mmCIF file of C-alpha atoms in Angstrom:
data_model
loop_
_atom_site.group_PDB
_atom_site.id
_atom_site.type_symbol
_atom_site.label_atom_id
_atom_site.label_comp_id
_atom_site.label_asym_id
_atom_site.label_seq_id
_atom_site.Cartn_x
_atom_site.Cartn_y
_atom_site.Cartn_z
ATOM 1 C CA MET A 1 116.254 76.138 132.365
ATOM 2 C CA LYS A 2 117.446 78.968 130.153
ATOM 3 C CA ARG A 3 119.621 77.907 127.238
ATOM 4 C CA ILE A 4 122.176 80.195 125.691
ATOM 5 C CA TRP A 5 123.324 79.409 122.183
ATOM 6 C CA SER A 6 126.633 80.705 120.935
ATOM 7 C CA SER A 7 126.357 82.983 117.929
ATOM 8 C CA ALA A 8 128.535 80.575 115.957
ATOM 9 C CA LEU A 9 126.251 77.636 116.709
ATOM 10 C CA CYS A 10 123.193 79.705 115.778
ATOM 11 C CA ALA A 11 124.845 80.658 112.490
ATOM 12 C CA VAL A 12 125.503 77.019 111.616
ATOM 13 C CA VAL A 13 122.046 75.814 112.610
ATOM 14 C CA GLY A 14 120.425 78.731 110.812
ATOM 15 C CA SER A 15 122.411 78.255 107.643
ATOM 16 C CA LEU A 16 121.689 74.522 107.605
ATOM 17 C CA PHE A 17 117.972 75.057 108.234
ATOM 18 C CA PHE A 18 117.389 78.076 106.035
ATOM 19 C CA GLY A 19 119.960 77.019 103.451
ATOM 20 C CA ALA A 20 117.695 74.130 102.498
ATOM 21 C CA PHE A 21 115.076 76.679 101.420
ATOM 22 C CA GLN A 22 117.328 78.979 99.427
ATOM 23 C CA PRO A 23 117.310 78.969 95.649
ATOM 24 C CA GLY A 24 120.306 77.338 94.062
ATOM 25 C CA HIS A 25 121.105 73.900 92.765
ATOM 26 C CA ALA A 26 118.563 71.177 93.249
ATOM 27 C CA ALA A 27 120.032 68.138 94.946
ATOM 28 C CA GLY A 28 122.146 66.200 92.484
ATOM 29 C CA ASN A 29 122.578 69.054 90.003
ATOM 30 C CA TYR A 30 126.180 69.737 90.922
ATOM 31 C CA PRO A 31 128.938 68.975 88.430
ATOM 32 C CA SER A 32 129.575 65.276 88.106
ATOM 33 C CA ASP A 33 132.244 65.283 85.405
ATOM 34 C CA PRO A 34 135.561 63.716 86.452
ATOM 35 C CA MET A 35 137.514 67.009 86.434
ATOM 36 C CA SER A 36 135.013 68.828 88.680
ATOM 37 C CA VAL A 37 134.682 65.891 91.070
ATOM 38 C CA ALA A 38 138.492 65.616 91.285
ATOM 39 C CA SER A 39 138.698 69.351 92.011
ATOM 40 C CA GLY A 40 136.082 68.970 94.759
ATOM 41 C CA GLN A 41 137.967 66.025 96.214
ATOM 42 C CA GLU A 42 141.169 68.065 96.257
ATOM 43 C CA LEU A 43 139.386 70.870 98.134
ATOM 44 C CA ALA A 44 138.078 68.356 100.675
ATOM 45 C CA GLU A 45 141.531 66.856 101.144
ATOM 46 C CA ILE A 46 143.188 70.265 101.563
ATOM 47 C CA HIS A 47 140.621 71.932 103.828
ATOM 48 C CA CYS A 48 138.833 69.108 105.625
ATOM 49 C CA ALA A 49 140.774 65.823 105.770
ATOM 50 C CA ALA A 50 142.740 66.781 108.880
ATOM 51 C CA CYS A 51 139.545 66.086 110.847
ATOM 52 C CA HIS A 52 136.914 64.503 108.568
ATOM 53 C CA ALA A 53 136.872 61.296 106.569
ATOM 54 C CA VAL A 54 136.626 62.685 103.040
ATOM 55 C CA GLY A 55 136.755 59.413 101.091
ATOM 56 C CA ARG A 56 134.538 56.382 100.624
ATOM 57 C CA GLU A 57 136.166 54.212 103.294
ATOM 58 C CA ASP A 58 138.541 56.281 105.461
ATOM 59 C CA ALA A 59 137.983 57.090 109.128
ATOM 60 C CA SER A 60 137.749 60.614 110.516
ATOM 61 C CA ALA A 61 140.985 61.727 112.161
ATOM 62 C CA GLN A 62 139.057 63.589 114.887
ATOM 63 C CA PRO A 63 136.529 61.693 116.986
ATOM 64 C CA GLY A 64 133.043 63.049 116.374
ATOM 65 C CA ALA A 65 133.883 64.633 113.022
ATOM 66 C CA PRO A 66 131.300 63.219 110.617
ATOM 67 C CA ALA A 67 132.482 61.325 107.561
ATOM 68 C CA PHE A 68 131.602 63.227 104.412
ATOM 69 C CA ARG A 69 130.058 60.101 102.873
ATOM 70 C CA ASP A 70 127.420 60.151 105.649
ATOM 71 C CA LEU A 71 126.444 63.829 105.503
ATOM 72 C CA GLY A 72 123.432 63.098 103.279
ATOM 73 C CA GLN A 73 121.940 61.023 106.099
ATOM 74 C CA ARG A 74 121.980 64.069 108.387
ATOM 75 C CA TYR A 75 120.647 66.754 106.020
ATOM 76 C CA PRO A 76 120.590 67.593 102.310
ATOM 77 C CA VAL A 77 124.123 68.184 101.050
ATOM 78 C CA SER A 78 122.750 71.151 99.075
ATOM 79 C CA SER A 79 122.023 72.900 102.395
ATOM 80 C CA LEU A 80 125.783 73.551 102.685
ATOM 81 C CA GLU A 81 125.857 75.770 99.598
ATOM 82 C CA GLU A 82 125.136 79.057 101.364
ATOM 83 C CA SER A 83 127.404 78.242 104.311
ATOM 84 C CA LEU A 84 130.306 77.501 101.978
ATOM 85 C CA ALA A 85 129.799 80.823 100.200
ATOM 86 C CA GLU A 86 129.463 82.937 103.336
ATOM 87 C CA GLY A 87 131.961 81.047 105.464
ATOM 88 C CA ILE A 88 131.604 77.896 107.515
ATOM 89 C CA VAL A 89 131.586 78.790 111.200
ATOM 90 C CA THR A 90 131.219 76.214 113.952
ATOM 91 C CA GLY A 91 130.840 76.252 117.685
ATOM 92 C CA HIS A 92 133.781 73.945 118.308
ATOM 93 C CA GLU A 93 137.397 74.839 118.769
ATOM 94 C CA GLY A 94 139.903 74.059 116.074
ATOM 95 C CA MET A 95 137.795 74.225 112.920
ATOM 96 C CA PRO A 96 139.001 77.102 110.788
ATOM 97 C CA GLU A 97 136.523 79.481 109.203
ATOM 98 C CA PHE A 98 136.714 79.455 105.435
ATOM 99 C CA ALA A 99 134.667 80.366 102.385
ATOM 100 C CA PHE A 100 134.840 78.945 98.876
ATOM 101 C CA ALA A 101 134.536 80.691 95.511
ATOM 102 C CA PRO A 102 131.339 79.839 93.555
ATOM 103 C CA ASP A 103 133.028 77.391 91.171
ATOM 104 C CA ASP A 104 134.773 75.712 94.093
ATOM 105 C CA ILE A 105 131.437 75.350 95.905
ATOM 106 C CA ASP A 106 129.947 73.584 92.887
ATOM 107 C CA ASP A 107 132.935 71.245 92.598
ATOM 108 C CA PHE A 108 133.027 70.567 96.345
ATOM 109 C CA LEU A 109 129.309 69.806 96.507
ATOM 110 C CA GLY A 110 129.599 67.718 93.362
ATOM 111 C CA TYR A 111 132.244 65.668 95.130
ATOM 112 C CA LEU A 112 130.178 65.384 98.319
ATOM 113 C CA THR A 113 127.159 64.322 96.277
ATOM 114 C CA SER A 114 129.253 61.647 94.553
ATOM 115 C CA LEU A 115 130.180 60.173 97.963
ATOM 116 C CA GLN A 116 126.678 59.784 99.363
ATOM 117 C CA ALA A 117 125.202 56.306 99.702
ATOM 118 C CA ARG A 118 122.911 55.501 96.827
#
């Protein structure tokens, strides 16, 4: 059976796979100071909370949208760095494409890192 992947899905899979091998922050080296983490949380609430659980105990508003606190169980959170800079693109309807500025990426990933189960 021949499989056809959408270009958007290939971009996400590629950025998650290859992003893990790109230079950048080592896992856990994102800002962890309260101001940066709060800024990252605000970004998550503004851009992501309509679908994803962005806190420690909330439920995702959209079925199937992974909770941010569980992302580290799926892949290294640091693998999102490149995707956030170039623009998150997904193969499902309804998720907007967006890109963050470098400082926002650090704050956002600092927040995501702070949520992961220890």
